[in-house]
mmCIF file of C-alpha atoms in Angstrom:
data_model
loop_
_atom_site.group_PDB
_atom_site.id
_atom_site.type_symbol
_atom_site.label_atom_id
_atom_site.label_comp_id
_atom_site.label_asym_id
_atom_site.label_seq_id
_atom_site.Cartn_x
_atom_site.Cartn_y
_atom_site.Cartn_z
ATOM 1 C CA UNK A 179 -9.890 12.943 -5.962
ATOM 2 C CA UNK A 180 -9.757 11.368 -2.459
ATOM 3 C CA UNK A 181 -12.346 9.163 -1.455
ATOM 4 C CA UNK A 182 -12.463 7.026 -4.471
ATOM 5 C CA UNK A 183 -10.208 5.058 -6.908
ATOM 6 C CA UNK A 184 -7.616 7.366 -8.618
ATOM 7 C CA UNK A 185 -8.060 7.574 -12.306
ATOM 8 C CA UNK A 186 -5.658 5.178 -14.118
ATOM 9 C CA UNK A 187 -4.284 8.234 -16.122
ATOM 10 C CA UNK A 188 -3.008 9.599 -12.656
ATOM 11 C CA UNK A 189 -1.788 6.373 -11.299
ATOM 12 C CA UNK A 190 0.369 5.882 -14.253
ATOM 13 C CA UNK A 191 1.804 9.470 -13.752
ATOM 14 C CA UNK A 192 2.544 8.530 -10.144
ATOM 15 C CA UNK A 193 4.676 5.684 -11.138
ATOM 16 C CA UNK A 194 7.282 8.369 -11.937
ATOM 17 C CA UNK A 195 9.258 9.525 -8.876
ATOM 18 C CA UNK A 196 7.965 12.831 -7.341
ATOM 19 C CA UNK A 197 11.526 13.664 -6.081
ATOM 20 C CA UNK A 198 15.071 12.667 -6.236
ATOM 21 C CA UNK A 199 15.736 8.894 -6.517
ATOM 22 C CA UNK A 200 18.620 7.735 -4.308
ATOM 23 C CA UNK A 201 20.041 4.375 -5.161
ATOM 24 C CA UNK A 202 22.175 3.940 -2.080
ATOM 25 C CA UNK A 203 20.083 5.546 0.585
ATOM 26 C CA UNK A 204 21.455 6.727 3.963
ATOM 27 C CA UNK A 205 20.021 9.482 6.142
ATOM 28 C CA UNK A 206 23.648 10.675 6.517
ATOM 29 C CA UNK A 207 23.808 11.359 2.879
ATOM 30 C CA UNK A 208 25.330 14.886 2.321
ATOM 31 C CA UNK A 209 22.100 15.974 0.420
ATOM 32 C CA UNK A 210 20.165 15.638 3.759
ATOM 33 C CA UNK A 211 22.663 15.521 6.613
ATOM 34 C CA UNK A 212 22.810 19.417 6.931
ATOM 35 C CA UNK A 213 19.182 19.955 6.297
ATOM 36 C CA UNK A 214 17.023 20.601 9.303
ATOM 37 C CA UNK A 215 13.743 18.978 8.395
ATOM 38 C CA UNK A 216 10.636 20.317 10.425
ATOM 39 C CA UNK A 217 9.113 16.876 9.976
ATOM 40 C CA UNK A 218 10.605 13.594 8.634
ATOM 41 C CA UNK A 219 7.844 11.355 6.952
ATOM 42 C CA UNK A 220 8.444 7.825 5.743
ATOM 43 C CA UNK A 221 5.826 5.934 3.411
ATOM 44 C CA UNK A 222 6.358 2.182 3.030
ATOM 45 C CA UNK A 223 7.655 -0.638 5.214
ATOM 46 C CA UNK A 224 11.136 -1.028 3.500
ATOM 47 C CA UNK A 225 12.056 2.715 3.888
ATOM 48 C CA UNK A 226 10.488 2.861 7.314
ATOM 49 C CA UNK A 227 12.305 -0.222 8.580
ATOM 50 C CA UNK A 228 15.689 1.071 7.038
ATOM 51 C CA UNK A 229 15.485 4.386 8.754
ATOM 52 C CA UNK A 230 14.451 2.497 12.093
ATOM 53 C CA UNK A 231 17.391 0.320 11.670
ATOM 54 C CA UNK A 232 19.763 3.300 11.216
ATOM 55 C CA UNK A 233 18.182 4.811 14.478
ATOM 56 C CA UNK A 234 16.449 7.672 12.570
ATOM 57 C CA UNK A 235 12.852 6.950 13.108
ATOM 58 C CA UNK A 236 10.640 9.023 11.073
ATOM 59 C CA UNK A 237 8.491 11.586 12.796
ATOM 60 C CA UNK A 238 5.486 10.218 10.832
ATOM 61 C CA UNK A 239 5.696 6.640 9.630
ATOM 62 C CA UNK A 240 3.156 4.955 7.097
ATOM 63 C CA UNK A 241 3.314 1.222 6.712
ATOM 64 C CA UNK A 242 1.012 -1.669 5.578
ATOM 65 C CA UNK A 243 3.142 -4.687 6.377
ATOM 66 C CA UNK A 244 3.626 -5.485 2.791
ATOM 67 C CA UNK A 245 6.621 -4.992 0.302
ATOM 68 C CA UNK A 246 5.973 -5.271 -3.298
ATOM 69 C CA UNK A 247 2.516 -6.581 -2.492
ATOM 70 C CA UNK A 248 3.944 -9.433 -0.414
ATOM 71 C CA UNK A 249 3.099 -9.536 3.259
ATOM 72 C CA UNK A 250 6.615 -9.371 5.094
ATOM 73 C CA UNK A 251 5.718 -8.180 8.548
ATOM 74 C CA UNK A 252 3.170 -9.298 11.195
ATOM 75 C CA UNK A 253 3.512 -6.544 13.707
ATOM 76 C CA UNK A 254 4.967 -3.152 14.036
ATOM 77 C CA UNK A 255 7.784 -4.459 16.270
ATOM 78 C CA UNK A 256 8.968 -6.299 13.116
ATOM 79 C CA UNK A 257 9.839 -2.853 11.592
ATOM 80 C CA UNK A 258 12.290 -1.984 14.286
ATOM 81 C CA UNK A 259 10.498 0.826 16.145
ATOM 82 C CA UNK A 260 12.525 1.734 19.254
ATOM 83 C CA UNK A 261 10.959 5.156 20.325
ATOM 84 C CA UNK A 262 7.565 5.701 21.680
ATOM 85 C CA UNK A 263 4.830 6.577 19.148
ATOM 86 C CA UNK A 264 1.025 7.096 18.900
ATOM 87 C CA UNK A 265 -0.664 4.541 16.567
ATOM 88 C CA UNK A 266 -3.298 5.607 14.050
ATOM 89 C CA UNK A 267 -5.134 3.136 11.812
ATOM 90 C CA UNK A 268 -6.827 3.722 8.391
ATOM 91 C CA UNK A 269 -8.315 1.720 5.532
ATOM 92 C CA UNK A 270 -7.095 2.398 2.143
ATOM 93 C CA UNK A 271 -7.732 -0.151 -0.735
ATOM 94 C CA UNK A 272 -5.119 -0.403 -3.476
ATOM 95 C CA UNK A 273 -5.318 2.465 -6.114
ATOM 96 C CA UNK A 274 -7.274 4.625 -3.539
ATOM 97 C CA UNK A 275 -6.695 7.482 -1.354
ATOM 98 C CA UNK A 276 -9.680 7.365 1.303
ATOM 99 C CA UNK A 277 -10.824 10.295 3.317
ATOM 100 C CA UNK A 278 -10.010 8.059 6.277
ATOM 101 C CA UNK A 279 -6.387 7.820 5.289
ATOM 102 C CA UNK A 280 -6.101 11.482 4.560
ATOM 103 C CA UNK A 281 -7.676 12.462 8.012
ATOM 104 C CA UNK A 282 -5.011 10.020 9.519
ATOM 105 C CA UNK A 283 -2.045 11.926 7.898
ATOM 106 C CA UNK A 284 -3.682 15.320 8.913
ATOM 107 C CA UNK A 285 -4.070 14.209 12.455
ATOM 108 C CA UNK A 286 -0.701 12.718 12.696
ATOM 109 C CA UNK A 287 0.880 16.003 11.410
ATOM 110 C CA UNK A 288 -1.132 18.125 13.670
ATOM 111 C CA UNK A 289 -0.408 15.976 16.739
ATOM 112 C CA UNK A 290 3.347 15.818 15.997
ATOM 113 C CA UNK A 291 3.568 19.644 15.434
ATOM 114 C CA UNK A 292 1.605 20.215 18.719
ATOM 115 C CA UNK A 293 3.425 17.734 20.885
ATOM 116 C CA UNK A 294 6.543 16.398 19.083
ATOM 117 C CA UNK A 295 5.454 12.787 19.686
ATOM 118 C CA UNK A 296 6.157 10.502 16.711
ATOM 119 C CA UNK A 297 3.132 8.847 14.825
ATOM 120 C CA UNK A 298 2.788 5.540 13.037
ATOM 121 C CA UNK A 299 -0.111 5.112 10.527
ATOM 122 C CA UNK A 300 -0.998 1.417 10.044
ATOM 123 C CA UNK A 301 -2.838 1.177 6.732
ATOM 124 C CA UNK A 302 -5.199 -1.723 6.126
ATOM 125 C CA UNK A 303 -4.925 -2.121 2.404
ATOM 126 C CA UNK A 304 -2.167 -0.233 0.447
ATOM 127 C CA UNK A 305 -0.066 2.701 1.418
ATOM 128 C CA UNK A 306 1.558 3.277 -1.835
ATOM 129 C CA UNK A 307 -0.343 6.558 -2.783
ATOM 130 C CA UNK A 308 -0.259 8.144 0.611
ATOM 131 C CA UNK A 309 2.858 10.057 -0.305
ATOM 132 C CA UNK A 310 0.470 12.400 -2.318
ATOM 133 C CA UNK A 311 -1.511 13.730 0.807
ATOM 134 C CA UNK A 312 1.535 13.594 2.852
ATOM 135 C CA UNK A 313 3.236 16.004 0.504
ATOM 136 C CA UNK A 314 -0.034 18.215 0.304
ATOM 137 C CA UNK A 315 -0.592 18.432 3.999
ATOM 138 C CA UNK A 316 3.141 18.406 5.379
ATOM 139 C CA UNK A 317 4.525 21.660 6.460
ATOM 140 C CA UNK A 318 7.051 23.409 4.180
ATOM 141 C CA UNK A 319 10.599 22.102 4.854
ATOM 142 C CA UNK A 320 9.220 18.566 5.574
ATOM 143 C CA UNK A 321 11.241 15.725 4.110
ATOM 144 C CA UNK A 322 9.325 12.710 2.758
ATOM 145 C CA UNK A 323 10.919 9.406 1.856
ATOM 146 C CA UNK A 324 9.120 6.736 -0.020
ATOM 147 C CA UNK A 325 10.359 3.558 -1.900
ATOM 148 C CA UNK A 326 10.503 3.345 -5.699
ATOM 149 C CA UNK A 327 10.372 -0.235 -6.654
ATOM 150 C CA UNK A 328 13.639 -1.597 -8.092
ATOM 151 C CA UNK A 329 15.147 1.870 -8.176
ATOM 152 C CA UNK A 330 15.732 3.141 -4.653
ATOM 153 C CA UNK A 331 14.294 5.799 -2.311
ATOM 154 C CA UNK A 332 12.533 8.833 -3.460
ATOM 155 C CA UNK A 333 13.332 11.928 -1.398
ATOM 156 C CA UNK A 334 10.885 14.771 -1.646
ATOM 157 C CA UNK A 335 11.462 18.297 0.219
ATOM 158 C CA UNK A 336 8.108 19.744 0.649
ATOM 159 C CA UNK A 337 8.082 23.334 -0.977
ATOM 160 C CA UNK A 338 5.414 25.513 -2.270
ATOM 161 C CA UNK A 339 6.380 24.448 -5.658
ATOM 162 C CA UNK A 340 6.290 20.732 -4.986
ATOM 163 C CA UNK A 341 2.672 21.302 -3.487
ATOM 164 C CA UNK A 342 1.689 23.206 -6.633
ATOM 165 C CA UNK A 343 3.170 20.339 -8.871
ATOM 166 C CA UNK A 344 1.131 17.833 -7.037
ATOM 167 C CA UNK A 345 -1.965 19.868 -7.211
ATOM 168 C CA UNK A 346 -1.517 20.447 -10.775
ATOM 169 C CA UNK A 347 -1.006 16.841 -11.460
ATOM 170 C CA UNK A 348 -4.153 15.847 -9.671
ATOM 171 C CA UNK A 349 -6.296 18.715 -11.196
ATOM 172 C CA UNK A 350 -5.470 17.434 -14.847
ATOM 173 C CA UNK A 351 -6.302 13.853 -14.164
#
């Protein structure tokens, strides 16, 4: 599945949220406030920037400087990062999940678990589909947030069931 353009059938399935859609998102939402996530991952500039603005920088942030395919940022500073982080870069064309991107997610997670330092993955191309490998590779109990255009923020708690669901979805396509 990774390393080439995803089949149209799978890309259509992925337009449906993989978790709970939150219209008025805040990290202090009662649904998340009392959860101790082992790792907080944000995918997308809008979600990442919003979390940073709230002072809740993700442990792993995945950005591409675009929102709805319009370039809105020039630098990582534009997204409001205030805490120190390690930067990784990956190429990922639209509609793809490249091996390079999967390796960046894997390396970021391993590094964060090892040393507790936050990571930012700057994607050259499009980061929209990177939630898939993030869910599959993240430890159980991780919380992943990504934007759902014109609907809100999708929250995915990483569970064995969620990983199976994603693997099944990918296998069928």
